[in-house]
CSV table of N, CA and C in Angstrom, one decimal:
chain,number,residue,atom,x,y,z
A,1,MET,N,0.8,-1.2,0.0
A,1,MET,CA,0.0,0.0,0.0
A,1,MET,C,0.9,1.3,0.0
A,2,LEU,N,1.8,1.3,0.9
A,2,LEU,CA,2.7,2.5,1.0
A,2,LEU,C,3.6,2.6,-0.2
A,3,LEU,N,4.1,1.5,-0.7
A,3,LEU,CA,4.9,1.5,-1.9
A,3,LEU,C,4.1,2.0,-3.1
A,4,GLN,N,2.9,1.6,-3.2
A,4,GLN,CA,2.1,2.0,-4.3
A,4,GLN,C,1.7,3.5,-4.2
A,5,ALA,N,1.4,3.9,-3.0
A,5,ALA,CA,1.0,5.3,-2.7
A,5,ALA,C,2.2,6.3,-2.9
A,6,THR,N,3.4,5.8,-2.8
A,6,THR,CA,4.6,6.7,-3.0
A,6,THR,C,5.2,6.6,-4.3
A,7,GLY,N,4.5,5.9,-5.2
A,7,GLY,CA,5.1,5.7,-6.6
A,7,GLY,C,6.3,4.9,-6.7
A,8,GLY,N,6.5,3.9,-5.7
A,8,GLY,CA,7.6,3.0,-5.8
A,8,GLY,C,8.8,3.5,-5.0
A,9,MET,N,8.7,4.7,-4.5
A,9,MET,CA,9.9,5.2,-3.7
A,9,MET,C,10.0,4.5,-2.3
A,10,ARG,N,11.1,4.2,-1.9
A,10,ARG,CA,11.3,3.5,-0.6
A,10,ARG,C,11.5,4.5,0.5
A,11,TYR,N,11.2,5.8,0.3
A,11,TYR,CA,11.5,6.8,1.3
A,11,TYR,C,10.7,6.6,2.6
A,12,TYR,N,9.5,6.1,2.5
A,12,TYR,CA,8.7,5.9,3.7
A,12,TYR,C,8.7,4.5,4.4
A,13,ASP,N,9.7,3.8,4.1
A,13,ASP,CA,9.9,2.4,4.6
A,13,ASP,C,9.7,2.3,6.1
A,14,GLN,N,10.1,3.3,6.9
A,14,GLN,CA,10.1,3.3,8.3
A,14,GLN,C,8.6,3.3,8.8
A,15,LEU,N,7.6,3.6,8.0
A,15,LEU,CA,6.2,3.6,8.4
A,15,LEU,C,5.5,2.2,8.2
A,16,TRP,N,6.2,1.3,7.6
A,16,TRP,CA,5.6,0.0,7.3
A,16,TRP,C,5.1,-0.7,8.6
A,17,GLY,N,5.9,-0.8,9.6
A,17,GLY,CA,5.6,-1.6,10.8
A,17,GLY,C,4.3,-1.0,11.4
A,18,ASN,N,4.3,0.3,11.7
A,18,ASN,CA,3.1,1.0,12.3
A,18,ASN,C,1.9,0.9,11.4
A,19,GLY,N,2.1,0.9,10.1
A,19,GLY,CA,1.0,0.8,9.1
A,19,GLY,C,0.4,-0.6,9.2
A,20,LEU,N,1.2,-1.6,9.3
A,20,LEU,CA,0.6,-3.0,9.4
A,20,LEU,C,-0.1,-3.2,10.7
A,21,VAL,N,0.4,-2.7,11.8
A,21,VAL,CA,-0.2,-2.8,13.1
A,21,VAL,C,-1.6,-2.1,13.1
A,22,HIS,N,-1.6,-0.9,12.5
A,22,HIS,CA,-2.9,-0.1,12.5
A,22,HIS,C,-3.9,-0.8,11.6
A,23,ALA,N,-3.5,-1.3,10.4
A,23,ALA,CA,-4.4,-1.9,9.4
A,23,ALA,C,-4.9,-3.2,10.1
A,24,ASN,N,-4.1,-4.0,10.7
A,24,ASN,CA,-4.6,-5.2,11.4
A,24,ASN,C,-5.6,-4.9,12.5
A,25,LYS,N,-5.4,-3.9,13.3
A,25,LYS,CA,-6.3,-3.5,14.3
A,25,LYS,C,-7.7,-3.1,13.7
A,26,MET,N,-7.6,-2.3,12.6
A,26,MET,CA,-8.9,-1.8,12.0
A,26,MET,C,-9.6,-3.0,11.4
A,27,VAL,N,-9.0,-4.0,10.8
A,27,VAL,CA,-9.6,-5.2,10.3
A,27,VAL,C,-10.3,-5.9,11.4
A,28,ASN,N,-9.6,-6.1,12.5
A,28,ASN,CA,-10.1,-6.9,13.7
A,28,ASN,C,-11.3,-6.2,14.4
A,29,VAL,N,-11.4,-4.9,14.3
A,29,VAL,CA,-12.5,-4.2,15.0
A,29,VAL,C,-13.7,-3.8,14.1
A,30,SER,N,-13.5,-4.0,12.8
A,30,SER,CA,-14.6,-3.6,11.8
A,30,SER,C,-15.4,-4.9,11.6
A,31,PRO,N,-16.8,-4.6,11.4
A,31,PRO,CA,-17.7,-5.8,11.2
A,31,PRO,C,-17.4,-6.5,9.8
A,32,TRP,N,-17.5,-7.8,9.8
A,32,TRP,CA,-17.3,-8.6,8.6
A,32,TRP,C,-18.6,-8.8,8.0
A,33,CYS,N,-18.7,-9.7,7.0
A,33,CYS,CA,-19.9,-9.9,6.2
A,33,CYS,C,-21.1,-10.5,7.1
A,34,ASP,N,-20.7,-11.2,8.2
A,34,ASP,CA,-21.8,-11.7,9.1
A,34,ASP,C,-22.2,-10.7,10.1
A,35,GLY,N,-21.7,-9.5,10.0
A,35,GLY,CA,-22.1,-8.4,10.9
A,35,GLY,C,-21.4,-8.3,12.2
A,36,LYS,N,-20.5,-9.2,12.5
A,36,LYS,CA,-19.7,-9.2,13.7
A,36,LYS,C,-18.2,-9.1,13.4
A,37,SER,N,-17.5,-8.4,14.2
A,37,SER,CA,-16.0,-8.3,14.1
A,37,SER,C,-15.3,-9.4,14.9
A,38,PRO,N,-14.1,-9.7,14.5
A,38,PRO,CA,-13.3,-10.6,15.4
A,38,PRO,C,-13.2,-10.1,16.8
A,39,TYR,N,-13.1,-8.8,17.0
A,39,TYR,CA,-13.1,-8.3,18.4
A,39,TYR,C,-14.4,-8.6,19.1
A,40,GLU,N,-15.5,-8.4,18.4
A,40,GLU,CA,-16.8,-8.7,19.1
A,40,GLU,C,-17.0,-10.2,19.3
A,41,MET,N,-16.5,-11.1,18.4
A,41,MET,CA,-16.6,-12.5,18.7
A,41,MET,C,-15.7,-12.9,19.8
A,42,ARG,N,-14.6,-12.3,20.0
A,42,ARG,CA,-13.7,-12.7,21.2
A,42,ARG,C,-14.2,-12.1,22.5
A,43,THR,N,-14.6,-10.9,22.5
A,43,THR,CA,-15.0,-10.2,23.8
A,43,THR,C,-16.5,-10.2,24.1
A,44,GLY,N,-17.3,-10.4,23.1
A,44,GLY,CA,-18.7,-10.4,23.3
A,44,GLY,C,-19.4,-9.0,23.3
A,45,LYS,N,-18.5,-8.0,23.0
A,45,LYS,CA,-19.1,-6.7,22.9
A,45,LYS,C,-18.5,-6.0,21.7
A,46,GLN,N,-19.3,-5.0,21.1
A,46,GLN,CA,-18.8,-4.3,20.0
A,46,GLN,C,-17.7,-3.3,20.3
A,47,TYR,N,-16.8,-3.1,19.4
A,47,TYR,CA,-15.7,-2.1,19.6
A,47,TYR,C,-16.3,-0.7,19.4
A,48,GLU,N,-16.0,0.2,20.4
A,48,GLU,CA,-16.5,1.6,20.3
A,48,GLU,C,-15.4,2.4,19.7
A,49,PHE,N,-15.7,2.9,18.4
A,49,PHE,CA,-14.7,3.8,17.8
A,49,PHE,C,-14.7,5.1,18.5
A,50,ASP,N,-13.5,5.6,18.7
A,50,ASP,CA,-13.3,6.9,19.4
A,50,ASP,C,-12.7,7.9,18.4
A,51,ASP,N,-13.5,8.9,18.1
A,51,ASP,CA,-13.0,9.8,17.0
A,51,ASP,C,-11.8,10.6,17.5
A,52,LYS,N,-11.5,10.6,18.8
A,52,LYS,CA,-10.3,11.3,19.3
A,52,LYS,C,-9.0,10.4,19.2
A,53,MET,N,-9.2,9.1,19.1
A,53,MET,CA,-8.1,8.2,19.1
A,53,MET,C,-7.9,7.3,17.8
A,54,ASP,N,-9.0,7.0,17.2
A,54,ASP,CA,-9.0,6.2,16.0
A,54,ASP,C,-9.0,7.1,14.8
A,55,ASN,N,-7.8,7.4,14.3
A,55,ASN,CA,-7.6,8.3,13.2
A,55,ASN,C,-7.2,7.6,11.9
A,56,VAL,N,-7.2,8.3,10.8
A,56,VAL,CA,-6.7,7.8,9.6
A,56,VAL,C,-5.2,7.7,9.6
A,57,PHE,N,-4.7,6.5,9.2
A,57,PHE,CA,-3.2,6.3,9.2
A,57,PHE,C,-2.6,7.3,8.1
A,58,GLY,N,-1.6,8.0,8.5
A,58,GLY,CA,-0.9,8.9,7.6
A,58,GLY,C,-1.5,10.3,7.6
A,59,ALA,N,-2.5,10.6,8.5
A,59,ALA,CA,-3.1,11.9,8.6
A,59,ALA,C,-2.0,12.9,9.1
A,60,LYS,N,-2.0,14.1,8.5
A,60,LYS,CA,-1.1,15.2,8.9
A,60,LYS,C,-1.6,15.7,10.2
A,61,VAL,N,-0.8,15.8,11.2
A,61,VAL,CA,-1.2,16.3,12.6
A,61,VAL,C,-0.2,17.3,13.0
A,62,ILE,N,-0.7,18.1,14.0
A,62,ILE,CA,0.2,19.0,14.8
A,62,ILE,C,0.3,18.4,16.2
A,63,TYR,N,1.5,18.1,16.6
A,63,TYR,CA,1.7,17.5,17.9
A,63,TYR,C,2.3,18.5,18.9
A,64,TYR,N,2.1,18.4,20.1
A,64,TYR,CA,2.6,19.3,21.2
A,64,TYR,C,3.9,18.9,21.6
A,65,VAL,N,4.9,19.8,21.7
A,65,VAL,CA,6.2,19.6,22.2
A,65,VAL,C,6.3,20.4,23.5
A,66,PRO,N,6.5,19.7,24.7
A,66,PRO,CA,6.7,20.4,25.9
A,66,PRO,C,7.8,21.4,25.9
A,67,LYS,N,7.7,22.4,26.7
A,67,LYS,CA,8.6,23.5,26.7
A,67,LYS,C,10.1,23.0,27.0
A,68,GLU,N,10.2,22.1,27.9
A,68,GLU,CA,11.6,21.6,28.3
A,68,GLU,C,12.2,20.8,27.1
A,69,LEU,N,11.5,20.4,26.1
A,69,LEU,CA,12.1,19.6,25.0
A,69,LEU,C,12.3,20.4,23.8
A,70,ARG,N,11.9,21.7,23.8
A,70,ARG,CA,12.1,22.6,22.6
A,70,ARG,C,13.6,23.0,22.5
A,71,ASP,N,14.1,23.2,21.3
A,71,ASP,CA,15.5,23.5,21.1
A,71,ASP,C,15.8,24.9,21.5
A,72,VAL,N,15.0,25.9,21.1
A,72,VAL,CA,15.3,27.3,21.4
A,72,VAL,C,14.0,27.9,22.0
A,73,LYS,N,14.2,29.1,22.6
A,73,LYS,CA,13.1,29.8,23.2
A,73,LYS,C,11.9,30.1,22.2
A,74,TRP,N,12.2,30.4,21.0
A,74,TRP,CA,11.2,30.8,20.0
A,74,TRP,C,10.6,29.6,19.2
A,75,THR,N,11.0,28.4,19.5
A,75,THR,CA,10.4,27.3,18.8
A,75,THR,C,8.9,27.1,19.2
A,76,THR,N,8.1,27.0,18.2
A,76,THR,CA,6.6,26.8,18.5
A,76,THR,C,6.3,25.5,19.1
A,77,PRO,N,5.3,25.5,20.0
A,77,PRO,CA,5.0,24.3,20.7
A,77,PRO,C,4.3,23.2,19.8
A,78,GLY,N,3.7,23.7,18.7
A,78,GLY,CA,3.1,22.7,17.8
A,78,GLY,C,4.0,22.4,16.6
A,79,GLN,N,4.3,21.1,16.3
A,79,GLN,CA,5.1,20.7,15.2
A,79,GLN,C,4.4,19.8,14.3
A,80,GLU,N,4.7,19.8,13.0
A,80,GLU,CA,4.0,18.9,12.1
A,80,GLU,C,4.5,17.5,12.2
A,81,ALA,N,3.5,16.6,11.9
A,81,ALA,CA,3.9,15.2,12.0
A,81,ALA,C,2.9,14.4,11.2
A,82,ILE,N,3.2,13.1,11.1
A,82,ILE,CA,2.3,12.1,10.4
A,82,ILE,C,1.7,11.2,11.5
A,83,TRP,N,0.4,11.0,11.6
A,83,TRP,CA,-0.2,10.1,12.6
A,83,TRP,C,0.0,8.7,12.1
A,84,VAL,N,0.6,7.8,13.0
A,84,VAL,CA,0.8,6.4,12.6
A,84,VAL,C,0.2,5.4,13.5
A,85,GLY,N,-0.5,5.9,14.6
A,85,GLY,CA,-1.2,4.9,15.4
A,85,GLY,C,-1.3,5.3,16.9
A,86,ARG,N,-1.9,4.4,17.7
A,86,ARG,CA,-2.0,4.7,19.1
A,86,ARG,C,-0.8,4.0,19.8
A,87,SER,N,-0.5,4.6,20.9
A,87,SER,CA,0.6,4.1,21.7
A,87,SER,C,0.1,2.8,22.5
A,88,THR,N,0.9,1.8,22.5
A,88,THR,CA,0.5,0.6,23.2
A,88,THR,C,1.1,0.6,24.6
A,89,VAL,N,2.0,1.6,24.8
A,89,VAL,CA,2.7,1.7,26.1
A,89,VAL,C,2.1,2.8,27.0
A,90,THR,N,1.8,4.0,26.4
A,90,THR,CA,1.3,5.1,27.2
A,90,THR,C,-0.2,5.2,26.9
A,91,PRO,N,-1.1,5.1,27.9
A,91,PRO,CA,-2.5,5.1,27.7
A,91,PRO,C,-2.9,6.5,27.1
A,92,ASP,N,-3.9,6.5,26.2
A,92,ASP,CA,-4.5,7.7,25.6
A,92,ASP,C,-3.4,8.5,24.9
A,93,ALA,N,-2.4,8.0,24.3
A,93,ALA,CA,-1.4,8.7,23.6
A,93,ALA,C,-1.3,8.3,22.1
A,94,HIS,N,-0.7,9.1,21.3
A,94,HIS,CA,-0.6,8.8,19.9
A,94,HIS,C,0.8,8.6,19.5
A,95,LEU,N,1.0,7.8,18.4
A,95,LEU,CA,2.4,7.7,17.8
A,95,LEU,C,2.4,8.6,16.6
A,96,VAL,N,3.4,9.5,16.6
A,96,VAL,CA,3.5,10.4,15.4
A,96,VAL,C,4.9,10.4,15.0
A,97,VAL,N,5.1,10.6,13.7
A,97,VAL,CA,6.4,10.8,13.1
A,97,VAL,C,6.6,12.2,12.7
A,98,PRO,N,7.5,13.0,13.4
A,98,PRO,CA,7.7,14.4,13.0
A,98,PRO,C,8.2,14.5,11.6
A,99,ILE,N,7.7,15.6,10.9
A,99,ILE,CA,8.2,15.9,9.6
A,99,ILE,C,8.6,17.4,9.5
A,100,THR,N,9.6,17.6,8.8
A,100,THR,CA,10.1,19.0,8.5
A,100,THR,C,10.3,19.2,7.0
A,101,TRP,N,10.0,20.3,6.6
A,101,TRP,CA,10.1,20.6,5.1
A,101,TRP,C,11.5,21.0,4.8
A,102,GLU,N,12.0,20.3,3.8
A,102,GLU,CA,13.4,20.6,3.3
A,102,GLU,C,13.2,21.2,1.9
A,103,GLY,N,13.3,22.6,1.9
A,103,GLY,CA,13.1,23.3,0.7
A,103,GLY,C,13.9,23.0,-0.5
A,104,GLY,N,15.2,22.7,-0.2
A,104,GLY,CA,16.1,22.4,-1.3
A,104,GLY,C,15.7,21.2,-2.2
A,105,SER,N,15.2,20.2,-1.5
A,105,SER,CA,14.8,19.0,-2.3
A,105,SER,C,13.3,18.9,-2.5
A,106,ASN,N,12.6,19.9,-2.0
A,106,ASN,CA,11.1,20.0,-2.1
A,106,ASN,C,10.4,18.7,-1.6
A,107,ARG,N,10.8,18.3,-0.4
A,107,ARG,CA,10.1,17.2,0.2
A,107,ARG,C,10.2,17.3,1.7
A,108,TYR,N,9.3,16.5,2.4
A,108,TYR,CA,9.3,16.4,3.9
A,108,TYR,C,10.4,15.4,4.3
A,109,VAL,N,11.1,15.7,5.4
A,109,VAL,CA,12.0,14.8,6.0
A,109,VAL,C,11.4,14.2,7.2
A,110,LEU,N,11.5,12.9,7.3
A,110,LEU,CA,10.9,12.2,8.5
A,110,LEU,C,11.8,12.1,9.6
A,111,GLY,N,11.3,12.3,10.9
A,111,GLY,CA,12.1,12.1,12.1
A,111,GLY,C,11.8,10.8,12.7
A,112,GLN,N,12.2,10.6,13.9
A,112,GLN,CA,12.0,9.3,14.7
A,112,GLN,C,10.6,9.4,15.3
A,113,THR,N,9.9,8.2,15.4
A,113,THR,CA,8.6,8.1,15.9
A,113,THR,C,8.6,8.5,17.4
A,114,VAL,N,7.6,9.4,17.8
A,114,VAL,CA,7.5,9.9,19.1
A,114,VAL,C,6.1,9.6,19.6
A,115,VAL,N,6.0,9.6,21.0
A,115,VAL,CA,4.7,9.4,21.6
A,115,VAL,C,4.2,10.8,22.0
A,116,SER,N,3.0,11.2,21.7
A,116,SER,CA,2.5,12.5,22.0
A,116,SER,C,1.1,12.4,22.6
A,117,ALA,N,0.9,13.2,23.7
A,117,ALA,CA,-0.3,13.2,24.4
A,117,ALA,C,-1.3,14.2,23.8
A,118,LYS,N,-0.8,15.1,23.1
A,118,LYS,CA,-1.7,16.2,22.5
A,118,LYS,C,-1.4,16.2,21.0
A,119,VAL,N,-2.5,16.1,20.2
A,119,VAL,CA,-2.4,16.3,18.8
A,119,VAL,C,-3.6,17.1,18.3
A,120,GLU,N,-3.4,17.7,17.1
A,120,GLU,CA,-4.5,18.3,16.3
A,120,GLU,C,-4.5,17.5,15.0
A,121,VAL,N,-5.6,16.9,14.7
A,121,VAL,CA,-5.6,16.0,13.5
A,121,VAL,C,-6.3,16.8,12.3
A,122,ASP,N,-5.8,16.7,11.1
A,122,ASP,CA,-6.4,17.3,10.0
A,122,ASP,C,-6.9,16.2,9.1
A,123,ASN,N,-8.1,15.6,9.4
A,123,ASN,CA,-8.7,14.5,8.6
A,123,ASN,C,-9.5,15.1,7.5
A,124,THR,N,-10.0,16.3,7.6
A,124,THR,CA,-11.0,16.8,6.6
A,124,THR,C,-10.7,18.2,6.1
A,125,LYS,N,-9.4,18.5,6.1
A,125,LYS,CA,-8.9,19.8,5.6
A,125,LYS,C,-9.2,20.9,6.6
A,126,SER,N,-9.8,20.6,7.7
A,126,SER,CA,-10.0,21.6,8.8
A,126,SER,C,-9.4,21.0,10.1
A,127,ILE,N,-8.6,21.8,10.8
A,127,ILE,CA,-8.0,21.3,12.0
A,127,ILE,C,-9.0,21.2,13.1
A,128,GLN,N,-9.1,20.0,13.7
A,128,GLN,CA,-9.9,19.7,14.8
A,128,GLN,C,-9.0,19.6,16.0
A,129,SER,N,-9.2,20.4,17.0
A,129,SER,CA,-8.4,20.4,18.2
A,129,SER,C,-8.7,19.2,19.1
A,130,ARG,N,-7.7,18.4,19.5
A,130,ARG,CA,-7.9,17.2,20.3
A,130,ARG,C,-6.8,17.3,21.4
A,131,GLU,N,-7.3,17.3,22.7
A,131,GLU,CA,-6.3,17.2,23.8
A,131,GLU,C,-6.6,15.9,24.5
A,132,ILE,N,-5.5,15.2,24.7
A,132,ILE,CA,-5.6,13.9,25.3
A,132,ILE,C,-4.8,13.9,26.6
A,133,THR,N,-5.3,13.5,27.7
A,133,THR,CA,-4.6,13.4,28.9
A,133,THR,C,-3.9,12.1,29.1
A,134,VAL,N,-2.6,12.1,29.4
A,134,VAL,CA,-1.9,10.8,29.6
A,134,VAL,C,-2.2,10.4,31.0
A,135,GLY,N,-2.6,9.1,31.1
A,135,GLY,CA,-2.9,8.6,32.5
A,135,GLY,C,-1.7,7.8,33.0
A,136,GLY,N,-1.6,7.7,34.3
A,136,GLY,CA,-0.6,6.8,34.9
A,136,GLY,C,0.7,7.4,34.9
């Protein structure tokens, strides 16, 4: 899927693992032709989709960088990233891959995957503010 979407470029290879995990989860919680999902068959209850946590893989997001982790005083707290899934370690947190625009080559440069408790997701061309509190 990613290889086809990028025109055969191997630039986004680091997203494959998270993409497969997210796709597998969505298949397991979505109803099949008999009207039940594998999740429902195993637990006996329907999966409740959460519009704050169940996002489109690859959606452009703005994630919050705490003040103590910013490089310089004037760095903005919101940084661009790609949403790649939910954190399995930190409750109610997102996995995002930071992106920065590299003007010389006219492309985004991917950073290392980070866990973020606050994101703004752009699923429909309008930013919807989402604030998630990290528990525990």
